[in-house]
Coordinates of N, CA and C and ligand atoms in Angstrom, one line a residue:
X23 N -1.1 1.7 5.9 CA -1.6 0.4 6.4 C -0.7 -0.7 5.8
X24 N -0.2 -1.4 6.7 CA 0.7 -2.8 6.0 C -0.1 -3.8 6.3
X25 N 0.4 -5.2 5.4 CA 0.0 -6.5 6.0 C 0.1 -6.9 7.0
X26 N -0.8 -7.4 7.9 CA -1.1 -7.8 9.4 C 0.1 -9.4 8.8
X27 N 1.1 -9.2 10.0 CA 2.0 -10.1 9.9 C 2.1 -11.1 11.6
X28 N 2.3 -12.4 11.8 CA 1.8 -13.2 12.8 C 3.1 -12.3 13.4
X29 N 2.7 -12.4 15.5 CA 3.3 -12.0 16.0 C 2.8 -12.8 17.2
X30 N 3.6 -13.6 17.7 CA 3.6 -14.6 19.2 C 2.9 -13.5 20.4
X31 N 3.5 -12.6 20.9 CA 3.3 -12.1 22.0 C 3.8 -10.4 21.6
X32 N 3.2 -10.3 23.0 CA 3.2 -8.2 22.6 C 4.6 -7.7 23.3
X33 N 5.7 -8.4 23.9 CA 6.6 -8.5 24.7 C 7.7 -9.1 23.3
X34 N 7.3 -9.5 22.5 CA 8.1 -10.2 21.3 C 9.4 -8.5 20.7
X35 N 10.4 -9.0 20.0 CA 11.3 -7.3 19.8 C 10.3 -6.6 18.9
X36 N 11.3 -6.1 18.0 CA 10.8 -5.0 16.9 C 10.3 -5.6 16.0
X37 N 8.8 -5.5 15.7 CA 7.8 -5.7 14.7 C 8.8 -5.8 13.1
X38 N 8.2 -6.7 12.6 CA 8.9 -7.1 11.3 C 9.1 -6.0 10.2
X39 N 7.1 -5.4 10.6 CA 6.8 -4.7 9.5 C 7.5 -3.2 9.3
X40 N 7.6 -2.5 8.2 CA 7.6 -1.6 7.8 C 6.3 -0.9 7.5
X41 N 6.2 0.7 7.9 CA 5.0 1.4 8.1 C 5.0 2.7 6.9
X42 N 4.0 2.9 6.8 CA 4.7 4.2 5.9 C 4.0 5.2 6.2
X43 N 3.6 5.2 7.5 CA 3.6 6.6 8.5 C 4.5 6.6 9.3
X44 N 4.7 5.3 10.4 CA 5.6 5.5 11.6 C 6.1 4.1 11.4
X45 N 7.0 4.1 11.9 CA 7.4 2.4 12.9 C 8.0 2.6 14.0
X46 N 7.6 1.8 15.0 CA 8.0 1.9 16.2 C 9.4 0.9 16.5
X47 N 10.2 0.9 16.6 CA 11.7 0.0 16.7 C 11.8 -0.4 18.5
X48 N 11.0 -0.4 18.9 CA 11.5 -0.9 20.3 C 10.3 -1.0 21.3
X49 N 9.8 -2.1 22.7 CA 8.9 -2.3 22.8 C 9.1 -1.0 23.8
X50 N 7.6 -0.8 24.1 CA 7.4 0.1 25.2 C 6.7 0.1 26.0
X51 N 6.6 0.6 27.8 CA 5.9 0.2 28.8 C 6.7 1.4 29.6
X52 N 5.7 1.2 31.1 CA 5.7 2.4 31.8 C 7.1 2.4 31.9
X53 N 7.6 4.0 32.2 CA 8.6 4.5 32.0 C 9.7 4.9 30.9
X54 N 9.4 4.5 30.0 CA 9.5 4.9 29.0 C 9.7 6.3 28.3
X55 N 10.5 6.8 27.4 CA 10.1 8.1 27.2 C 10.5 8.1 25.5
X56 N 10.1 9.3 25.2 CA 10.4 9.7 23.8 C 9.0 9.9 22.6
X57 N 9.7 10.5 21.7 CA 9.1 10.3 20.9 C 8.3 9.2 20.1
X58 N 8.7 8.1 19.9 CA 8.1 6.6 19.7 C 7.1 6.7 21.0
X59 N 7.1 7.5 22.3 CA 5.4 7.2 23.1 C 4.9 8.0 23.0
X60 N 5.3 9.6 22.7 CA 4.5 10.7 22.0 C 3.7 10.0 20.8
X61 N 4.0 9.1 19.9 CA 3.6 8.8 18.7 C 2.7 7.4 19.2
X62 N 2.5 6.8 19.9 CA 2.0 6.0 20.9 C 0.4 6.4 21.3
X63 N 0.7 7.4 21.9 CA 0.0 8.4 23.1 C -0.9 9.2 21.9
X64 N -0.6 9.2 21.4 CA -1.5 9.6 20.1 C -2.4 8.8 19.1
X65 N -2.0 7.0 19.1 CA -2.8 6.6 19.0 C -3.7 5.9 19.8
X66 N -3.7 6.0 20.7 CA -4.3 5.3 22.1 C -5.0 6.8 22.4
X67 N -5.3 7.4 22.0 CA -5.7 8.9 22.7 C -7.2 8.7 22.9
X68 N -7.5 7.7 22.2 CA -9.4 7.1 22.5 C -9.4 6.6 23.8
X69 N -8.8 5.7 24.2 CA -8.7 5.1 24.9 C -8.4 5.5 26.8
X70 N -9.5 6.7 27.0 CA -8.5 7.1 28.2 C -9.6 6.9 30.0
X71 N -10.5 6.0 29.5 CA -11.6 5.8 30.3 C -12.4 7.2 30.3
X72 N -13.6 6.9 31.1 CA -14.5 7.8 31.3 C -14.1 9.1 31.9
X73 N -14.6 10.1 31.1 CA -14.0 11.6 31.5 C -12.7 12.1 31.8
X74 N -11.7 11.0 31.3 CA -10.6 11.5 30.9 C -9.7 11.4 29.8
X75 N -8.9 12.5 29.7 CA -7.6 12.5 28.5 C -6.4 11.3 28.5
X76 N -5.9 11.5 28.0 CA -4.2 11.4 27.4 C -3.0 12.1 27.2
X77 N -2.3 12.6 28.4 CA -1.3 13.8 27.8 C -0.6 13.6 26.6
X78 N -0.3 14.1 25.3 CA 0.7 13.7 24.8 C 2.4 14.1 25.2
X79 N 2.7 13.7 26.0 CA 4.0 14.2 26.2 C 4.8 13.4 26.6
X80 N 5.0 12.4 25.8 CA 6.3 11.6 25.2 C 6.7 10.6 26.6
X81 N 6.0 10.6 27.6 CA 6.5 9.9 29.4 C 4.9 8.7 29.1
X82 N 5.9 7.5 29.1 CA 5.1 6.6 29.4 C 4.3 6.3 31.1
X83 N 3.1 6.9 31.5 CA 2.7 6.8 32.8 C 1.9 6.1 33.0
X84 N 0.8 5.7 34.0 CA 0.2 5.0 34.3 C -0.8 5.2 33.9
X85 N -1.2 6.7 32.9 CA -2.9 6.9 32.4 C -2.5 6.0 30.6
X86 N -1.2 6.4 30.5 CA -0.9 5.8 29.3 C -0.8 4.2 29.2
X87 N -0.4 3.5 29.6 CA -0.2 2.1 30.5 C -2.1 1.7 30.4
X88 N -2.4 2.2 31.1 CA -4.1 2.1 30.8 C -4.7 2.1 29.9
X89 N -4.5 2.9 29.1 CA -4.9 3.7 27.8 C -4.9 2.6 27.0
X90 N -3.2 2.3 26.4 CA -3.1 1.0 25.9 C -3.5 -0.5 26.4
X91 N -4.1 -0.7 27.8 CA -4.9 -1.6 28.3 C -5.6 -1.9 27.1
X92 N -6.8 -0.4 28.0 CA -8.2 -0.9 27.0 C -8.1 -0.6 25.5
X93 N -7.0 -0.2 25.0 CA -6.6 -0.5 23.5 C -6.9 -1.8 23.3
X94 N -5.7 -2.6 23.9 CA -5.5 -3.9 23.5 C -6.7 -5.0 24.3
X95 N -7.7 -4.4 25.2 CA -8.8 -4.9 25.3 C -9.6 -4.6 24.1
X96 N -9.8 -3.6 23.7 CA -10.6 -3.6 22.6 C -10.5 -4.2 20.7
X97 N -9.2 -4.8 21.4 CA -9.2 -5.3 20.2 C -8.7 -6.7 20.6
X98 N -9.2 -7.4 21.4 CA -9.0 -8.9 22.2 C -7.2 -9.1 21.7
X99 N -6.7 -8.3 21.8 CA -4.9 -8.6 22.0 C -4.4 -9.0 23.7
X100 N -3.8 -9.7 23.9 CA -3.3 -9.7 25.3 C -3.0 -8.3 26.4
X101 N -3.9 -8.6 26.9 CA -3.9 -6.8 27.5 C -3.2 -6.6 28.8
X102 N -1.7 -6.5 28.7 CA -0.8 -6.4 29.3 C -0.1 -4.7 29.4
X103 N -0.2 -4.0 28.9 CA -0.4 -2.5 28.9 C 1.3 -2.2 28.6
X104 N 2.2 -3.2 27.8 CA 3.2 -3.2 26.9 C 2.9 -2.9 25.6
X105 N 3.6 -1.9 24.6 CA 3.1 -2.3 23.3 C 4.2 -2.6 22.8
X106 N 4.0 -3.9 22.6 CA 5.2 -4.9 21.6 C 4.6 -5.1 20.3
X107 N 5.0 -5.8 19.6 CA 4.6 -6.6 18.4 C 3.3 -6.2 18.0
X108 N 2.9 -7.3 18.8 CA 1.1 -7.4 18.8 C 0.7 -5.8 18.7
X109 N 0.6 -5.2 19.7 CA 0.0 -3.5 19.6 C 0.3 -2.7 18.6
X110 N 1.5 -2.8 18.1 CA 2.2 -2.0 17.3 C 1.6 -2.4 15.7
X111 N 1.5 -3.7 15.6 CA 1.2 -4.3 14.3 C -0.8 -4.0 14.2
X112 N -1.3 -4.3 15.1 CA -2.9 -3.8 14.9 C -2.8 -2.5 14.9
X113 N -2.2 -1.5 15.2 CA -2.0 0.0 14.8 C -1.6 0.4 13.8
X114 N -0.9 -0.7 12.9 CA -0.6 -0.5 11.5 C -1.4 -0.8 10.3
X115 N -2.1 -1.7 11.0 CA -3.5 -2.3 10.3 C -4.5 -1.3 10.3
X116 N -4.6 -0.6 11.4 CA -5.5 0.7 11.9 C -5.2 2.1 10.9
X117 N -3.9 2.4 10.5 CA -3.1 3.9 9.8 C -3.3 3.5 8.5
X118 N -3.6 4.7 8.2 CA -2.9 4.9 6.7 C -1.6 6.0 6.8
X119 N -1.3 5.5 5.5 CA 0.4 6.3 5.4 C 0.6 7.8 5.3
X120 N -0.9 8.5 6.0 CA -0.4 9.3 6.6 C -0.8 10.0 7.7
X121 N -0.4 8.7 8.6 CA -1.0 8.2 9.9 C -2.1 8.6 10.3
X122 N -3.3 9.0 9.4 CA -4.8 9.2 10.4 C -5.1 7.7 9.6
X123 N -6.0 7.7 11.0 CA -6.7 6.0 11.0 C -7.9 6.0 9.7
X124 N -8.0 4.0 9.7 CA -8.0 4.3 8.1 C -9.7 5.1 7.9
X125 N -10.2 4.9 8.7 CA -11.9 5.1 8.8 C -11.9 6.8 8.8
X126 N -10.9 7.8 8.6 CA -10.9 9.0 8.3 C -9.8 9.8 7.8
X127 N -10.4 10.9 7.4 CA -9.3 11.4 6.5 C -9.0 13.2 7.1
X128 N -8.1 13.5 6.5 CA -7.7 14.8 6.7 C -8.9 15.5 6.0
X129 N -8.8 15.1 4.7 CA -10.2 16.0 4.0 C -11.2 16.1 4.7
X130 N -11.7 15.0 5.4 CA -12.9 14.8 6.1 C -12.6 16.0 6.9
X131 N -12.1 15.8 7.7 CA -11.7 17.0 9.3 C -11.7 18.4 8.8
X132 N -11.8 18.5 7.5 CA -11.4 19.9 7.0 C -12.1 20.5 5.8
X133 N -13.5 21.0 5.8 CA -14.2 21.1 4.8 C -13.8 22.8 4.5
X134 N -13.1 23.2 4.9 CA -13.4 24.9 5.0 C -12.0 25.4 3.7
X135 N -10.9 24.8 4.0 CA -9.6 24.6 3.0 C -8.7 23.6 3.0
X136 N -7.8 23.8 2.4 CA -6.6 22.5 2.0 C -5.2 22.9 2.8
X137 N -5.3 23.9 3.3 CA -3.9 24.3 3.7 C -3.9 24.6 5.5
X138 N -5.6 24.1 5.9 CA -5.2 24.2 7.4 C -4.8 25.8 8.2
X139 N -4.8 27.0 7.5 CA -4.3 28.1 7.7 C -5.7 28.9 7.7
X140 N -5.3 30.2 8.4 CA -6.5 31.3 8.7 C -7.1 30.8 10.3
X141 N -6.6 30.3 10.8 CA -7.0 29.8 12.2 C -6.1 30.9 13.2
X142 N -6.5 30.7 14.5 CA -5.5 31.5 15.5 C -4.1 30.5 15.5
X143 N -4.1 28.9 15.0 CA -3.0 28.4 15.4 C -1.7 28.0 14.0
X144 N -1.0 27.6 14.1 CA -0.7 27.7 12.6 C -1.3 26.0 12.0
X145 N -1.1 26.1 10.7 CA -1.4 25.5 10.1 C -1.3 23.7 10.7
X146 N 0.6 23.6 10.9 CA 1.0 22.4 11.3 C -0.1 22.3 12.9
X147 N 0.0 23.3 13.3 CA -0.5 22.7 14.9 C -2.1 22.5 14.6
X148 N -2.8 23.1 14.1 CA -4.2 22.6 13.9 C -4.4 21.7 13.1
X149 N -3.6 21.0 12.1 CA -3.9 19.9 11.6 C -3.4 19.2 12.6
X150 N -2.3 18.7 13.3 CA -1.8 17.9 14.3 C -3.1 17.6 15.3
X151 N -4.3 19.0 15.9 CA -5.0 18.6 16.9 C -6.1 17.7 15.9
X152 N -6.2 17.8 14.7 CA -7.5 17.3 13.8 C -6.9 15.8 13.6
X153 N -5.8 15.5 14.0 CA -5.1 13.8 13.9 C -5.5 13.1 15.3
X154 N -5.2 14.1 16.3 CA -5.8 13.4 17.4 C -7.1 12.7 17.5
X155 N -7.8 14.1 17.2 CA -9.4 13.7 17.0 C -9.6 12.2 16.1
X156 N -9.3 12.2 14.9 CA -9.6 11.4 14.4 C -9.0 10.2 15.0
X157 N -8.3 10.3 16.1 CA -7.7 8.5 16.6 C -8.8 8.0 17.8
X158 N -9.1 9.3 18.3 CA -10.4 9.5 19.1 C -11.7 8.8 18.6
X159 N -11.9 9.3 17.6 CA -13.2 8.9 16.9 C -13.2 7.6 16.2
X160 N -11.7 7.0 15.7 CA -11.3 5.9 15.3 C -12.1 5.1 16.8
X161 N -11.6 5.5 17.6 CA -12.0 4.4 19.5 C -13.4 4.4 19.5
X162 N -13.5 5.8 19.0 CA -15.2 6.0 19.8 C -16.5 4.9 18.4
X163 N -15.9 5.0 17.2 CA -16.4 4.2 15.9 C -16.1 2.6 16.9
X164 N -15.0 2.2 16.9 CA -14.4 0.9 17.1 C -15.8 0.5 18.6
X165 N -15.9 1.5 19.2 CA -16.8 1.1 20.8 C -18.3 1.0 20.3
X166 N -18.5 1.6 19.2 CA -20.1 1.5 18.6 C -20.2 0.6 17.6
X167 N -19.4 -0.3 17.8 CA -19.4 -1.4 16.5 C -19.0 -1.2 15.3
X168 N -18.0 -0.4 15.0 CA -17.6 0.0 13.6 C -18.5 0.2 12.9
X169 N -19.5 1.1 13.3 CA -21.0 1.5 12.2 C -20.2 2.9 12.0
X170 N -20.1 3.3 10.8 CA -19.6 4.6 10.0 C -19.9 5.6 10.9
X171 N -19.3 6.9 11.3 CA -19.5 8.1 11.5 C -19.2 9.2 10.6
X172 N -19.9 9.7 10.2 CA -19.4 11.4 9.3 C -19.5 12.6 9.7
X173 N -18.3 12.8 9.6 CA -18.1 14.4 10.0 C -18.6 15.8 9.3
X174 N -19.5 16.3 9.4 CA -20.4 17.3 9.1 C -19.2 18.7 8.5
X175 N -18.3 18.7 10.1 CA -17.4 20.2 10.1 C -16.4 19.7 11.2
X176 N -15.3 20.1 10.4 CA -14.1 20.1 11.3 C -13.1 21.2 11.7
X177 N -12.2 21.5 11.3 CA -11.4 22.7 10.9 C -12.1 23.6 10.1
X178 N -12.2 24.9 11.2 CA -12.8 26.2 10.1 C -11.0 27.1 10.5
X179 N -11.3 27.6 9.5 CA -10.5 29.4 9.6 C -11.4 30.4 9.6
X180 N -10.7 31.6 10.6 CA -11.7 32.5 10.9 C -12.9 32.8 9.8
X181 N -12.5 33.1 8.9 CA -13.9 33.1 7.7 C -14.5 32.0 7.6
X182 N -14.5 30.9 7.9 CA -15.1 30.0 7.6 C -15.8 30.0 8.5
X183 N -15.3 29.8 9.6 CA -16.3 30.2 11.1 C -17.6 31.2 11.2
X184 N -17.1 32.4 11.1 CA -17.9 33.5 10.6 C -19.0 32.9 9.7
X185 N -18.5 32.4 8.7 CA -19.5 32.0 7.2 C -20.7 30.9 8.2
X186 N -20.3 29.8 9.2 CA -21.0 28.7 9.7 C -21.3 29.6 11.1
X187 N -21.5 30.9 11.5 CA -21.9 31.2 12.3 C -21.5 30.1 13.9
X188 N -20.9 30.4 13.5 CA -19.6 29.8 15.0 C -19.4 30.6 15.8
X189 N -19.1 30.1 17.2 CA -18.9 31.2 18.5 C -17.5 31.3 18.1
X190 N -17.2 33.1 18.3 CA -15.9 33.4 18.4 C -14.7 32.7 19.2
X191 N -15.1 31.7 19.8 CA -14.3 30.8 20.8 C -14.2 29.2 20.2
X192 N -14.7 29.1 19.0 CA -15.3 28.0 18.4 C -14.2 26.5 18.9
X193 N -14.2 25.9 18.9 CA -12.7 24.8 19.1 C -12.4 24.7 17.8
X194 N -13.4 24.7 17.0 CA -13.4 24.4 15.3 C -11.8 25.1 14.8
X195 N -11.9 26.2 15.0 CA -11.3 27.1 14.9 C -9.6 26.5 15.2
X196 N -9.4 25.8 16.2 CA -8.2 25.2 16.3 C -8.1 23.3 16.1
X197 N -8.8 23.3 15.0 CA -8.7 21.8 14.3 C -9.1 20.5 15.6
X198 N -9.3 21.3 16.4 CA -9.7 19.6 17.6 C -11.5 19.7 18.2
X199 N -12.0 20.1 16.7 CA -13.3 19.6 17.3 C -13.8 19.0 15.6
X200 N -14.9 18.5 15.8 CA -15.7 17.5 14.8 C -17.4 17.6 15.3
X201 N -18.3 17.7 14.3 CA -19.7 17.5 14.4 C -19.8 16.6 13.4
X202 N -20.3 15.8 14.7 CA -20.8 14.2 14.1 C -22.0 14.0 13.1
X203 N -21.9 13.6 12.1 CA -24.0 13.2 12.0 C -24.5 11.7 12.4
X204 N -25.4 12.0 12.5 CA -26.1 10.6 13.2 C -26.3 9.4 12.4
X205 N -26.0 9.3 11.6 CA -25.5 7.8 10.8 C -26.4 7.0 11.4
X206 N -26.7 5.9 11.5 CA -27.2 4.8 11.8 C -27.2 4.4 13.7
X207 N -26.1 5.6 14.2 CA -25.6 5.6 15.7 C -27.0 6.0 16.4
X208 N -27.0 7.5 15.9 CA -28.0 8.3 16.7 C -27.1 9.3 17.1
X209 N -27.4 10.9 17.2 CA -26.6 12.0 18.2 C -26.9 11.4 19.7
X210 N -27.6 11.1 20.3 CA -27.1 10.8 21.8 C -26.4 9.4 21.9
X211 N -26.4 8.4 20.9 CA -25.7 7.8 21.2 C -24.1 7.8 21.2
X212 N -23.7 9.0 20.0 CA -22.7 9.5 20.2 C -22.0 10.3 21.4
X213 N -23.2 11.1 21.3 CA -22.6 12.1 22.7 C -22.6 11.3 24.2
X214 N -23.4 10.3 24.9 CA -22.7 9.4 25.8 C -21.5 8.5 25.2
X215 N -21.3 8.3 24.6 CA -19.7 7.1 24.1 C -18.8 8.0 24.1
X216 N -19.0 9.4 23.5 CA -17.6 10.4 23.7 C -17.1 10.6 24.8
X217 N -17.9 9.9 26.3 CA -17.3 10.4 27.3 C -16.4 9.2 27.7
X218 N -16.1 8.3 26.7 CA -15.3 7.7 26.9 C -13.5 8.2 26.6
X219 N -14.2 8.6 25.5 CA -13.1 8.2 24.2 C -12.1 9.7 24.4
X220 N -12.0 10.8 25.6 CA -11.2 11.7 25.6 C -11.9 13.1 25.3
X221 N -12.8 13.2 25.2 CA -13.5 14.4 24.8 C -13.4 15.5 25.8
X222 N -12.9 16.3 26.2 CA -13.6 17.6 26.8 C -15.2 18.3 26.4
X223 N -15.4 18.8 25.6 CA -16.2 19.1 25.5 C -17.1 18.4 24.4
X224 N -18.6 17.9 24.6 CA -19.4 17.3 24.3 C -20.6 18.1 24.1
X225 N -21.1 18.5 22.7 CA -22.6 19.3 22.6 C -23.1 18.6 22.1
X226 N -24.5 18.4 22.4 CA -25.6 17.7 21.4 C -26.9 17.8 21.5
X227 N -27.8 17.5 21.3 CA -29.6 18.0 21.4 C -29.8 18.0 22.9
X228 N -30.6 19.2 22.9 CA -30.6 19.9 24.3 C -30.1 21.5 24.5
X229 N -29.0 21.1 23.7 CA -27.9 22.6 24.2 C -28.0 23.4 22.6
X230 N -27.9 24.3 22.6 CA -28.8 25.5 21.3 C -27.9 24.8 20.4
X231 N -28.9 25.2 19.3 CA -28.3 25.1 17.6 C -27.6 23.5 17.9
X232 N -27.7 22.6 18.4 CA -27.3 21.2 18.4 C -28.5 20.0 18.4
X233 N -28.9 20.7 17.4 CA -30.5 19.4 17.5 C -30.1 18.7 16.3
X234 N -29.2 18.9 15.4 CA -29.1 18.1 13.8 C -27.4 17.9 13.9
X235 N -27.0 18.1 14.8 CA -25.5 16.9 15.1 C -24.6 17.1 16.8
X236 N -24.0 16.1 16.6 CA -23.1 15.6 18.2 C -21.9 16.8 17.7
X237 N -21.8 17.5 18.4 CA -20.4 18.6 18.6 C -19.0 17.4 19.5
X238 N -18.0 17.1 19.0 CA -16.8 16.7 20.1 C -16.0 17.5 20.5
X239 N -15.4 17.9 21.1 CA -13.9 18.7 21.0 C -12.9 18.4 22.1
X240 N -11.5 19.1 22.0 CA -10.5 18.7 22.9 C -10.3 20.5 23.2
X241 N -10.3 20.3 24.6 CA -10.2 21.2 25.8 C -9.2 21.5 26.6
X242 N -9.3 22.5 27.6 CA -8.4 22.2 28.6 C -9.6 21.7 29.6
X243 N -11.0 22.2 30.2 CA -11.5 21.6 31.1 C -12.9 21.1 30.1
X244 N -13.6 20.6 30.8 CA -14.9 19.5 30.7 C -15.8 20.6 30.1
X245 N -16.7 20.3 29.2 CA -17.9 21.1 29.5 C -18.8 20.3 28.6
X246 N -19.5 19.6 28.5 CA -20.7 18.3 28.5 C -22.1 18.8 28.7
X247 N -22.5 19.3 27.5 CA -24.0 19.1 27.4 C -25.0 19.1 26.2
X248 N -26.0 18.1 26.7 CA -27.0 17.2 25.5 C -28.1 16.9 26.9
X249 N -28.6 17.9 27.0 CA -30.1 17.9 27.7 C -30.9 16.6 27.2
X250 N -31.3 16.7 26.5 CA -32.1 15.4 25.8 C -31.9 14.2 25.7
X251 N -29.9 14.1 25.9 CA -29.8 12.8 26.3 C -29.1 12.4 27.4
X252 N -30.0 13.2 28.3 CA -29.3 12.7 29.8 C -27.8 13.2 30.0
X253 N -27.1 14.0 29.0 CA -25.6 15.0 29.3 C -26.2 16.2 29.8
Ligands
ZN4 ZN1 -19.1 22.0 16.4

């Protein structure tokens, strides 16, 4: 996280600051490509409207263009769906230096070990999907009023899974799911706001063994359900 430094407009060049996770050197908008929007596209990954994603894959398009919209709506910046200055610098304010947003931690996402390993995927790639989540949950916190959320369970490895009696298909298992506790929010009030914020799959009271927390995860298709609260 650096000092929030004044910045005219979001169309202004390369941001003054220095980051000490990322810096982005050049403004971006549709069409765009590279890594600087892969790294973009990852923090805007909350941001993808109702019942849908964010590809990460480096092509600035029109869901990403969006995405950054209601970013920069949600944080009353000029919402022109460029990230210049302005976007870039409240995203800096947003990271810690090592890039998960400041309201979560790797430790948090990972109660089972320190090394991210024993999963079906490797290490690097299941912590990578446990960064997205957390930029997710950064949107989905920021859309409930910045009232705290805590993560119960995030990343298991197969033993750990087994040990928490997890379905052998768990998402846990590949770092891109989180069980919420109900903090001061409420589980259903989590589980309808997640369908904002990028979620594929959404469990919560109603659907078995989910009566004492909001399940999130990232998917390839939908699967949404919390009987009890109208999911
Ligand atoms: Zn879960």
């Amino acid at each position: 996280m650096a000092a929030p430094t004044a910045s005219p407009n979001s169309t202004a060049a390369t941001p003054a600051l220095a980051d000490g996770c990322y810096t982005w050197g050049r403004v971006l908008s549709e069409g765009t490509t590279g890594e600087d929007v892969r790294q973009l596209q990852i923090r805007v990954s909350g941001y993808p409207g109702y019942g849908a994603s964010i590809a990460l894959d480096g092509q600035f398009g029109p869901a990403t263009k969006a995405a950054v919209i209601r970013f920069q709506q949600a944080y009353g910046l000029t919402a022109d769906g460029i990230a210049g200055a302005q976007t870039f610098n409240k995203i800096y304010a947003l990271q810690d230096d090592d890039c998960t947003p400041v309201n979560f931690s790797y430790a948090e996402l990972n109660h089972c070990n320190t090394t991210w390993a024993g999963g079906p995927l490797s290490a690097a790639a299941a912590k990578a999907n446990a960064l997205v989540v957390m930029w997710q949950l950064q949107a989905l916190r920021h859309a409930l009023g910045d009232r705290p959320i805590g993560v119960n369970s995030g990343f298991r490895s197969y033993s750990c899974n087994s040990a928490a009696g997890g379905s052998s298909t768990s998402r846990h298992l590949y770092g891109d799911a989180a069980d919420l506790a109900a903090g001061t929010i409420g589980f259903c009030n989590l589980a309808k706001e997640a369908r904002y914020h990028g979620f594929e799959e959404i469990l919560g009271p109603g659907y078995p063994d989910h009566s004492d927390h909001t399940h999130v995860a990232n998917k390839s298709s939908r699967f949404w359900s919390a009987s009890q609260c109208g999911i």
